[in-house]
Short mmCIF file of N, CA and C in Angstrom, two decimals:
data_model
loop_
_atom_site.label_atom_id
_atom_site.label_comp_id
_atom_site.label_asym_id
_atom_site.label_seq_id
_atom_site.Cartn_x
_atom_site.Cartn_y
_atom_site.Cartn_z
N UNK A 1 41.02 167.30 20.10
CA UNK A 1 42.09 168.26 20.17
C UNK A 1 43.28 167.74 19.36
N UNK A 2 43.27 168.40 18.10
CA UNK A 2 44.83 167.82 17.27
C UNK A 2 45.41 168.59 17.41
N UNK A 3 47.15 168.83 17.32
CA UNK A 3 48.22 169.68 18.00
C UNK A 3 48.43 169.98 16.61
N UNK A 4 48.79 170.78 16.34
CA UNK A 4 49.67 171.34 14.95
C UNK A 4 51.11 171.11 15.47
N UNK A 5 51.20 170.52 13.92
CA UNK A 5 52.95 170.85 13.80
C UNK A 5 53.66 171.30 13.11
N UNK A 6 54.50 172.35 13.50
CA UNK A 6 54.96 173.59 12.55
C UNK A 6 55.76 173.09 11.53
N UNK A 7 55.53 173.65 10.55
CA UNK A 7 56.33 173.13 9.25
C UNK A 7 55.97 171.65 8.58
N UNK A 8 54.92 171.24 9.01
CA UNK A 8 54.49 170.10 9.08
C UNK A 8 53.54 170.21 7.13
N UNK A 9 54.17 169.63 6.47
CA UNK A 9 53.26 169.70 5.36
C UNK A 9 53.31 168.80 4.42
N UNK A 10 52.93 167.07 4.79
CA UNK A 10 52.99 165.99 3.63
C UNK A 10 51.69 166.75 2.67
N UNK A 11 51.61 165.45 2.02
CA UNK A 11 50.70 166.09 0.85
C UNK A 11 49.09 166.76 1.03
N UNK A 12 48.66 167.81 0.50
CA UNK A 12 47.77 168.00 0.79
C UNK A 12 46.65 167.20 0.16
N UNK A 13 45.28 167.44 0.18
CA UNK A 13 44.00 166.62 -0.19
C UNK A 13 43.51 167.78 -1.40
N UNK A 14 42.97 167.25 -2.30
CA UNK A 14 42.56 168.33 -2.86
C UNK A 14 41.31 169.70 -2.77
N UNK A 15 41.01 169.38 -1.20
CA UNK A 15 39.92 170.30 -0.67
C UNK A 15 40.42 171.75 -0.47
N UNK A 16 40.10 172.50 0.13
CA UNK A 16 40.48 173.80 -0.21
C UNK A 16 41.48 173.90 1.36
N UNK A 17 41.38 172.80 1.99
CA UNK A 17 41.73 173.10 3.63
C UNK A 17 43.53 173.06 3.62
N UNK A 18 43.67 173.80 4.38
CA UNK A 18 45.14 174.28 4.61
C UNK A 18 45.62 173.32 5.77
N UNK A 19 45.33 172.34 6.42
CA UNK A 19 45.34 171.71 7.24
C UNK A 19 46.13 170.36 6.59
N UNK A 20 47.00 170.10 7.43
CA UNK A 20 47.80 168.46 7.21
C UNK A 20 47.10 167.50 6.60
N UNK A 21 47.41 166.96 5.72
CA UNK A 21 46.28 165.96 5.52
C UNK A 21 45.90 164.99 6.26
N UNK A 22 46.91 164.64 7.68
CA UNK A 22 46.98 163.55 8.40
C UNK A 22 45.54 164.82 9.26
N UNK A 23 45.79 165.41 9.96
CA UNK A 23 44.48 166.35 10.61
C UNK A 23 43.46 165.92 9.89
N UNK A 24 43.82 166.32 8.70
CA UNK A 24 41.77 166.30 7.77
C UNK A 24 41.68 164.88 8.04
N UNK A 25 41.98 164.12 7.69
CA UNK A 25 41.91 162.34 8.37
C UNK A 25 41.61 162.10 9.38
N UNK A 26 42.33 162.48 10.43
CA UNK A 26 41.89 162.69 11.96
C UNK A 26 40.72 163.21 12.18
N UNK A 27 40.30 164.42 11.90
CA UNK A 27 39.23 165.26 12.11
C UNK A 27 37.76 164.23 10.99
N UNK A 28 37.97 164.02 10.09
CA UNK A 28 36.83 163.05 9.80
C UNK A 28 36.54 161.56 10.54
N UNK A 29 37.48 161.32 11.01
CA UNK A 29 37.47 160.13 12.05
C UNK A 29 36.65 160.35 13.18
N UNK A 30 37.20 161.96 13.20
CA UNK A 30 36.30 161.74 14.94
C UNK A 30 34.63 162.63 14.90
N UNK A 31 34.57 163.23 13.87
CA UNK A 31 33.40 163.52 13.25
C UNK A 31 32.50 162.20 12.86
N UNK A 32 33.05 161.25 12.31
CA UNK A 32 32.17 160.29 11.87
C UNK A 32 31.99 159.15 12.98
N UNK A 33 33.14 159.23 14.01
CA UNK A 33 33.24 158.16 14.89
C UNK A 33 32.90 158.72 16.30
N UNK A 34 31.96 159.47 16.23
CA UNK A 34 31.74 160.49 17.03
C UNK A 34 31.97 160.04 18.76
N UNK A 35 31.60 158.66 19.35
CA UNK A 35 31.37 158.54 20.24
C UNK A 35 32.71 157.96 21.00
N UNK A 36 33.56 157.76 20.09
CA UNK A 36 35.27 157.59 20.68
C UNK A 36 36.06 158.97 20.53
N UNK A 37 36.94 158.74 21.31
CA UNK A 37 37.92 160.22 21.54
C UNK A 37 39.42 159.50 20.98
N UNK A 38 39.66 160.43 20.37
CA UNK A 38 41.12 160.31 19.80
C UNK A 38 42.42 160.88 20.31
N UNK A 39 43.26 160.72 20.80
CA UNK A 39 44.12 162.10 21.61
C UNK A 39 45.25 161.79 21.09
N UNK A 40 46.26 162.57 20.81
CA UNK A 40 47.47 162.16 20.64
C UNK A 40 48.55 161.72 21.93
N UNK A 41 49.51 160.94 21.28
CA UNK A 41 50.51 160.02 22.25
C UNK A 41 51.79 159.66 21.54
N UNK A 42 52.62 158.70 22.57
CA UNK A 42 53.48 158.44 22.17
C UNK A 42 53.79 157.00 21.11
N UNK A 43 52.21 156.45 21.57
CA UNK A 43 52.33 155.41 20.53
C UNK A 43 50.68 155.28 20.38
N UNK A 44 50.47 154.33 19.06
CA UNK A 44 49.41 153.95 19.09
C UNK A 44 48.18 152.88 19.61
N UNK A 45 47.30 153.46 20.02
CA UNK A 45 46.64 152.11 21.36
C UNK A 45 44.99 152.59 21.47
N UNK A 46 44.45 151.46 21.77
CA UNK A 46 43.16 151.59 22.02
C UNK A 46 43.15 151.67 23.63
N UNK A 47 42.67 152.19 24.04
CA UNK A 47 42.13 152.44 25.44
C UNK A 47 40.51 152.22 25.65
N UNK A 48 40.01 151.20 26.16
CA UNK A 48 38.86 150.76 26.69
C UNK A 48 38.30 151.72 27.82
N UNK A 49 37.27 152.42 26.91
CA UNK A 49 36.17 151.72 26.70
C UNK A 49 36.30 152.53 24.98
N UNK A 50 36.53 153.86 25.20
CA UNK A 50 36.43 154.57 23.98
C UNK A 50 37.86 155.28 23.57
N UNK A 51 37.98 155.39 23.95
CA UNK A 51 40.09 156.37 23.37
C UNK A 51 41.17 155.29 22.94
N UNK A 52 41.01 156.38 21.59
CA UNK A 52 42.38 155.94 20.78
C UNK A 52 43.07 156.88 20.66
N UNK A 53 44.21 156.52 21.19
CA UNK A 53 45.79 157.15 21.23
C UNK A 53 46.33 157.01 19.79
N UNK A 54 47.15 158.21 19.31
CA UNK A 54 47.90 157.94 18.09
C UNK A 54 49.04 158.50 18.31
N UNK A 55 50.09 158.51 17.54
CA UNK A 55 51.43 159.08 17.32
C UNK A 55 51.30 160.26 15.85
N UNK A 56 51.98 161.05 16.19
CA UNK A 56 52.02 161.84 15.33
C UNK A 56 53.11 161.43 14.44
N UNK A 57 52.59 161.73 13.26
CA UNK A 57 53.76 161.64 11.84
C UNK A 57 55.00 162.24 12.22
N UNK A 58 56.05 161.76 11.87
CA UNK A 58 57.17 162.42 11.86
C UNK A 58 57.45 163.54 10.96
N UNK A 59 58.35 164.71 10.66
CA UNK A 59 58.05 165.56 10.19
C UNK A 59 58.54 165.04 9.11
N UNK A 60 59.22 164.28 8.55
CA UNK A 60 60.17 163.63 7.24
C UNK A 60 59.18 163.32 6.86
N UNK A 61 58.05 162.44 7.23
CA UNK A 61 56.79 161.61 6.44
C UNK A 61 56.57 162.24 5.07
N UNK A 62 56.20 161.22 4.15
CA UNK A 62 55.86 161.88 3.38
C UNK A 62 55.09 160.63 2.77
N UNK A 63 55.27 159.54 3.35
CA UNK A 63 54.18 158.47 2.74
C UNK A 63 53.47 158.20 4.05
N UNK A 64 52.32 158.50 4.29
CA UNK A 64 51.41 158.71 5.31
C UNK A 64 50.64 157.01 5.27
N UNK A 65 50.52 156.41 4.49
CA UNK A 65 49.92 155.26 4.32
C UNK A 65 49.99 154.51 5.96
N UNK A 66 51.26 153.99 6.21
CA UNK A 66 51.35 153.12 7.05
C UNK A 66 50.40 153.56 8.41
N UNK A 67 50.78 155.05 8.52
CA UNK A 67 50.04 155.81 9.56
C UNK A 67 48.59 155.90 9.58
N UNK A 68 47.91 156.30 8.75
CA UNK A 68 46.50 155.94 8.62
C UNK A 68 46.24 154.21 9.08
N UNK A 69 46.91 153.97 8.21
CA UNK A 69 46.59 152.11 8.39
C UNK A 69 46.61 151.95 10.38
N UNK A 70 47.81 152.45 10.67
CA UNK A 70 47.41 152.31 11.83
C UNK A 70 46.71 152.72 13.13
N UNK A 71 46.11 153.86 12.30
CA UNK A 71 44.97 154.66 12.84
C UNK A 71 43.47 153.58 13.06
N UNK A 72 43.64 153.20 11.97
CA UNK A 72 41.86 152.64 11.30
C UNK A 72 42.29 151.42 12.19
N UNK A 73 43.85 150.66 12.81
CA UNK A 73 43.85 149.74 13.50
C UNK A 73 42.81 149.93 14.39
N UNK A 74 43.75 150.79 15.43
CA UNK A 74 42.82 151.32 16.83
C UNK A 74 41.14 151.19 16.59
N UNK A 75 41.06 151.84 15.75
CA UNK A 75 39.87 152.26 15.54
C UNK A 75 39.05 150.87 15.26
N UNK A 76 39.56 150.03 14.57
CA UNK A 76 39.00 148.55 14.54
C UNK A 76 38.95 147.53 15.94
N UNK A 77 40.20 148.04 16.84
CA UNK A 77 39.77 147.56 18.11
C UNK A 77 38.85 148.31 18.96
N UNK A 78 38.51 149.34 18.38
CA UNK A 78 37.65 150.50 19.70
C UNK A 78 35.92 149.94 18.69
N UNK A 79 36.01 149.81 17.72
CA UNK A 79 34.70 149.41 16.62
C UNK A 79 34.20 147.88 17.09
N UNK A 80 35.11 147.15 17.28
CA UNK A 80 35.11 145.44 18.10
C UNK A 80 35.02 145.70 19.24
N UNK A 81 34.65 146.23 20.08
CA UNK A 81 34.69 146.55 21.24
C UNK A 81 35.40 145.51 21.88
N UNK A 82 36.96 145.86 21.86
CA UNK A 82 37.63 145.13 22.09
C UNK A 82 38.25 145.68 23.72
N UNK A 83 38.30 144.79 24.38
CA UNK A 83 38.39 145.40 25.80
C UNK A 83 40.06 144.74 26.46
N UNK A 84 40.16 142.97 26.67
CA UNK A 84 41.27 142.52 27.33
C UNK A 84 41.48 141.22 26.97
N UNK A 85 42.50 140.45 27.11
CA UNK A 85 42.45 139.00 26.86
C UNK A 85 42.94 138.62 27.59
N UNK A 86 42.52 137.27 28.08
CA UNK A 86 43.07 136.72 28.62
C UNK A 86 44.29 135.39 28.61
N UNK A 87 44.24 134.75 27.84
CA UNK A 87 45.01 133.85 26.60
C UNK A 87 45.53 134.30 26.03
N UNK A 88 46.44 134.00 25.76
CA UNK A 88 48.14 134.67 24.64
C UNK A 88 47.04 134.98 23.39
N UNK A 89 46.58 133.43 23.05
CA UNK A 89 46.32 133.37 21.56
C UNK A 89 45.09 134.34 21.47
N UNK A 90 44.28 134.33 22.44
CA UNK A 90 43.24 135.48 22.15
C UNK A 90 43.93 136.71 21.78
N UNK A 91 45.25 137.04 22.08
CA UNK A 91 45.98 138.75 21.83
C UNK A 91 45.66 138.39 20.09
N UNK A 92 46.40 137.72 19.65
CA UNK A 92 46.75 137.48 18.08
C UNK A 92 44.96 137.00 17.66
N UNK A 93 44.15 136.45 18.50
CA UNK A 93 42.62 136.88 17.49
C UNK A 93 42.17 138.71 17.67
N UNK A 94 42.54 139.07 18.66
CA UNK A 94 41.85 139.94 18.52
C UNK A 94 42.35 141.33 17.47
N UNK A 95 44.03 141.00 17.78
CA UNK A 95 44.93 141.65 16.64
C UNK A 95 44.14 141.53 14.99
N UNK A 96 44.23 140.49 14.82
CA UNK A 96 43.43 139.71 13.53
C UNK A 96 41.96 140.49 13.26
N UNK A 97 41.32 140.47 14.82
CA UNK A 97 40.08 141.17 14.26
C UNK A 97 39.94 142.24 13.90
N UNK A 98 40.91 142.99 14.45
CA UNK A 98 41.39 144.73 14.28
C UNK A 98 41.45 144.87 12.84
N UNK A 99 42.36 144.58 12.68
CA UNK A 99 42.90 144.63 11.07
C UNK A 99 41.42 144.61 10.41
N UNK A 100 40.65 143.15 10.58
CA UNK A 100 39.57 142.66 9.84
C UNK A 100 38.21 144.49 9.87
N UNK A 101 38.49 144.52 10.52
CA UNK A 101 37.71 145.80 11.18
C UNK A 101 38.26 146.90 10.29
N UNK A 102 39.20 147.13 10.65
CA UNK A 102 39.79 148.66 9.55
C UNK A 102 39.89 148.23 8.29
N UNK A 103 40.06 146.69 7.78
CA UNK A 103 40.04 146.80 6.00
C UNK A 103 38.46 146.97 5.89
N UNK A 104 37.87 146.74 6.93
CA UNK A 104 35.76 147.04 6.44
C UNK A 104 35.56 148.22 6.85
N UNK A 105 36.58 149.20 7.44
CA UNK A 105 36.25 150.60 8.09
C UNK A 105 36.49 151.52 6.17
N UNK A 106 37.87 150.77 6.30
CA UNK A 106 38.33 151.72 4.53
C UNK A 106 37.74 151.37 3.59
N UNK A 107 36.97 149.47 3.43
CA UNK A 107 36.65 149.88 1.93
C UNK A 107 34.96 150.41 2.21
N UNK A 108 34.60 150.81 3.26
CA UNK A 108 33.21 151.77 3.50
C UNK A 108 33.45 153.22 3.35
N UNK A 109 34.43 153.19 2.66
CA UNK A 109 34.49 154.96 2.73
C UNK A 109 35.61 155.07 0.72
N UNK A 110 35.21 155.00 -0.18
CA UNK A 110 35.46 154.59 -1.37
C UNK A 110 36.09 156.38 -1.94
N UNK A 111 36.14 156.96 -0.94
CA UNK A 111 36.62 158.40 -1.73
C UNK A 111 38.27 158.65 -0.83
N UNK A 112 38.09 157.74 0.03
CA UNK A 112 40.10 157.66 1.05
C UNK A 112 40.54 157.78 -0.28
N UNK A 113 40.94 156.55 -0.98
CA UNK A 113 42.10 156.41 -1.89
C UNK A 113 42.43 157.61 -2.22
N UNK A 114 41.64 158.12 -3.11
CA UNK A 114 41.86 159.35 -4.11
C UNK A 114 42.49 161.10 -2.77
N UNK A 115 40.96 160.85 -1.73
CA UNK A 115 40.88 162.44 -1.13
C UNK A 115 42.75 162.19 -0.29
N UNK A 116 42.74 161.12 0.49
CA UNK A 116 44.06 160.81 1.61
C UNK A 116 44.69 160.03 0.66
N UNK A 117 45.17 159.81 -0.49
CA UNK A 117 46.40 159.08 -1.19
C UNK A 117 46.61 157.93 -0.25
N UNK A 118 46.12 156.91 0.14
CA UNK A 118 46.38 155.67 0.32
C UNK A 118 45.32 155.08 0.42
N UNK A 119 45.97 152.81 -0.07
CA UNK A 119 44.64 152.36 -0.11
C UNK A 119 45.31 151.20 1.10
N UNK A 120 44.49 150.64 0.83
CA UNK A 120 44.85 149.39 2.39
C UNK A 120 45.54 148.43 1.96
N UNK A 121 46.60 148.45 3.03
CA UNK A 121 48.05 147.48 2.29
C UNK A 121 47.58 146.35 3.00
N UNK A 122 47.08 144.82 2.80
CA UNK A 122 47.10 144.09 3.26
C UNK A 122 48.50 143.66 3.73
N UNK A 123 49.47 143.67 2.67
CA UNK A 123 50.84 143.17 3.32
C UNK A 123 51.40 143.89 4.74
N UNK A 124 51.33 145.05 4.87
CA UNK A 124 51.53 146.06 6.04
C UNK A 124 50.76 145.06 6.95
N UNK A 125 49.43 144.93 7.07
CA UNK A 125 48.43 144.50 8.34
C UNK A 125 48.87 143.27 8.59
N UNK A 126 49.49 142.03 6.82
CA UNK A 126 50.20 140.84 7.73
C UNK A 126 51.06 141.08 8.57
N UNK A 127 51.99 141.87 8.20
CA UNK A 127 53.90 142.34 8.33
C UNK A 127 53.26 142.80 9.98
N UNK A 128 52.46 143.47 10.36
CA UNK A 128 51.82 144.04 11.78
C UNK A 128 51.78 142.86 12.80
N UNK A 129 50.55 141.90 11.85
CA UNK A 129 50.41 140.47 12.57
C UNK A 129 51.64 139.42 12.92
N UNK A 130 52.18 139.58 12.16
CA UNK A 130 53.57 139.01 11.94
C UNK A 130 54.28 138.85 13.47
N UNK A 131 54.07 140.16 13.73
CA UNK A 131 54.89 140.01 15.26
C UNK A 131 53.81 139.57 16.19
N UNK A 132 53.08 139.37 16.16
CA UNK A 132 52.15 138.77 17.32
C UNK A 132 51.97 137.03 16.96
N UNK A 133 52.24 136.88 15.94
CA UNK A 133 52.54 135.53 15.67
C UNK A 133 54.07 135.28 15.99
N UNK A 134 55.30 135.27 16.11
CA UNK A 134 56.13 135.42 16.29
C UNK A 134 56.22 135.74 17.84
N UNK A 135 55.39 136.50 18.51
CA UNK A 135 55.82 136.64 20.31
C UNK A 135 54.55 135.48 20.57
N UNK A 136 53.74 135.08 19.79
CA UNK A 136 53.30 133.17 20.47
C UNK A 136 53.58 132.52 20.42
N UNK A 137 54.59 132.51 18.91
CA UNK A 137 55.20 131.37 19.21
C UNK A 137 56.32 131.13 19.89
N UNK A 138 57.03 132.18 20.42
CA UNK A 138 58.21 131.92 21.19
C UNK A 138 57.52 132.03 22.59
N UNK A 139 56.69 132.31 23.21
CA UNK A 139 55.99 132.34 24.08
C UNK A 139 55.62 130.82 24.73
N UNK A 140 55.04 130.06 23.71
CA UNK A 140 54.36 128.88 23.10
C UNK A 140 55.50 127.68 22.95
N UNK A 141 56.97 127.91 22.80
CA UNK A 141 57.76 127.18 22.91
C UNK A 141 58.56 126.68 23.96
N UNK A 142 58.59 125.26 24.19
CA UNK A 142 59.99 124.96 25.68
C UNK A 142 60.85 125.16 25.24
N UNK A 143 61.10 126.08 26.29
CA UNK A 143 62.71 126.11 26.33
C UNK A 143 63.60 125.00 26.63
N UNK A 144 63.19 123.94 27.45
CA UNK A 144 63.45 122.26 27.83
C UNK A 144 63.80 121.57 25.94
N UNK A 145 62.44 121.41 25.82
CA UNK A 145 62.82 120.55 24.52
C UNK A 145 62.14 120.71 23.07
N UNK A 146 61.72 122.31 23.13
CA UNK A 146 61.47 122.27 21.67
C UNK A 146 59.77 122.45 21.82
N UNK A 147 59.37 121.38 21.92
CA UNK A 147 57.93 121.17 21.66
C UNK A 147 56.98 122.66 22.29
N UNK A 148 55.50 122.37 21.42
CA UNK A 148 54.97 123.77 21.26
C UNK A 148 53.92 123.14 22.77
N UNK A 149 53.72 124.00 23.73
CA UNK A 149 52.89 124.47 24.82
C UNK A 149 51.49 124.94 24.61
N UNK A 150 50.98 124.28 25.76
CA UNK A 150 49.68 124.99 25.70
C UNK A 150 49.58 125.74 26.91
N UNK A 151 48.49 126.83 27.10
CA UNK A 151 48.05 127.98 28.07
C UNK A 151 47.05 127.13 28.60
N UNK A 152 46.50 126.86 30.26
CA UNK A 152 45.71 126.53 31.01
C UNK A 152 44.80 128.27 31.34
N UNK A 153 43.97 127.69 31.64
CA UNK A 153 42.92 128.98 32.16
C UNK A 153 43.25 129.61 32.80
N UNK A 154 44.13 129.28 33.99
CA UNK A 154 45.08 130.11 34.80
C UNK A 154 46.09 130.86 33.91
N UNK A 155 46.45 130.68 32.75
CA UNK A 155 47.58 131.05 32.03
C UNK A 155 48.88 130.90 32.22
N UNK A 156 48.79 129.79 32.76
CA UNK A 156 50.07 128.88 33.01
C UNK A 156 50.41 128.40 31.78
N UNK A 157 51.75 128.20 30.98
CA UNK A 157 52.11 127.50 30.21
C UNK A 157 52.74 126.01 30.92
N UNK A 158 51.95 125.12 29.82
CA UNK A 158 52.42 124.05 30.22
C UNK A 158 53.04 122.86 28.88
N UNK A 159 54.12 122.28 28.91
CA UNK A 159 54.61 121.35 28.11
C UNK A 159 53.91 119.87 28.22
N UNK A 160 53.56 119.47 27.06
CA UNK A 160 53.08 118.46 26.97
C UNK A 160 54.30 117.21 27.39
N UNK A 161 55.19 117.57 27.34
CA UNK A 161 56.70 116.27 27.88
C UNK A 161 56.94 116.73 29.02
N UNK A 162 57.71 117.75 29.43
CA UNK A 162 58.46 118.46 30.49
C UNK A 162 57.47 118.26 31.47
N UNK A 163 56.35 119.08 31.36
CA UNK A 163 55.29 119.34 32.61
C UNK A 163 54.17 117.82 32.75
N UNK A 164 54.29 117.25 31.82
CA UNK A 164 53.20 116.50 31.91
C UNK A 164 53.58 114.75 32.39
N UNK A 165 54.64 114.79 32.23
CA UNK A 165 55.44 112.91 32.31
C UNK A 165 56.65 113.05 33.02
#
């Protein structure tokens, strides 16, 4: 179920369809990805076991890139059957695998570039990762004295000085 949005018209595709181009994108996603559900939301997220949530384009959009990119995210965690973590650092592998997942989702489909005007920004998917590296390592840091922490199985952070001597 995609919602229309009135007045809504980035660039079209060159098919004959009168439809958003972000829709025709959507709608081949869930045609080809048949066994996950897509719904729209307020942000974008994988939901375990099969639903991916997206955000709709803003009506200003007019470079759709970033948005796809973060479509094919989800879709790389719902493709990894990516479910929960338990470990900080597992969030940032599995982030990592996402990405790894949607740059092998786009370059399997060699007619995106041209039909949806965008190609896969690796810098975008670092700039993405970026913050999940950035909330471990401040996560990962004492606040006591600096030094970097490790996670116990319980998910306790613990300092190798502070907690340990």
């Amino acid at each position: 179920m995609i919602p229309k949005i009135n007045n809504f018209s980035p660039q079209k595709t060159s098919s004959n369809s009168n439809l958003p181009i972000y829709i025709q994108f959507i709608q081949e996603l869930e045609n080809e990805y048949s066994n996950f559900v897509f719904k729209p939301s307020n942000r974008f997220c994988f939901r375990p076991p099969k639903t991916i949530y997206y955000e709709l384009p803003s009506l200003s959009s007019r470079n759709l890139s970033p948005y796809f990119l973060q479509l094919l995210h989800e879709l790389g965690h719902a493709v990894s059957h990516h479910h929960n973590y338990s470990l900080s650092v597992d969030r940032l592998k599995i982030e990592t695998e996402a990405w790894g997942s949607a740059h092998h989702i786009f370059k399997s489909h060699s007619n995106w570039p041209k039909k949806y005007h965008f190609d896969f920004d690796q810098d975008f998917a670092e700039t993405q990762l970026d913050t999940y590296r950035h909330w471990l390592h401040k996560k990962a840091t004492c606040k006591k004295c600096g030094l970097t922490m490790f996670q116990d199985k319980k998910q306790q952070w613990i300092c190798p000085h502070c907690d340990l001597f």
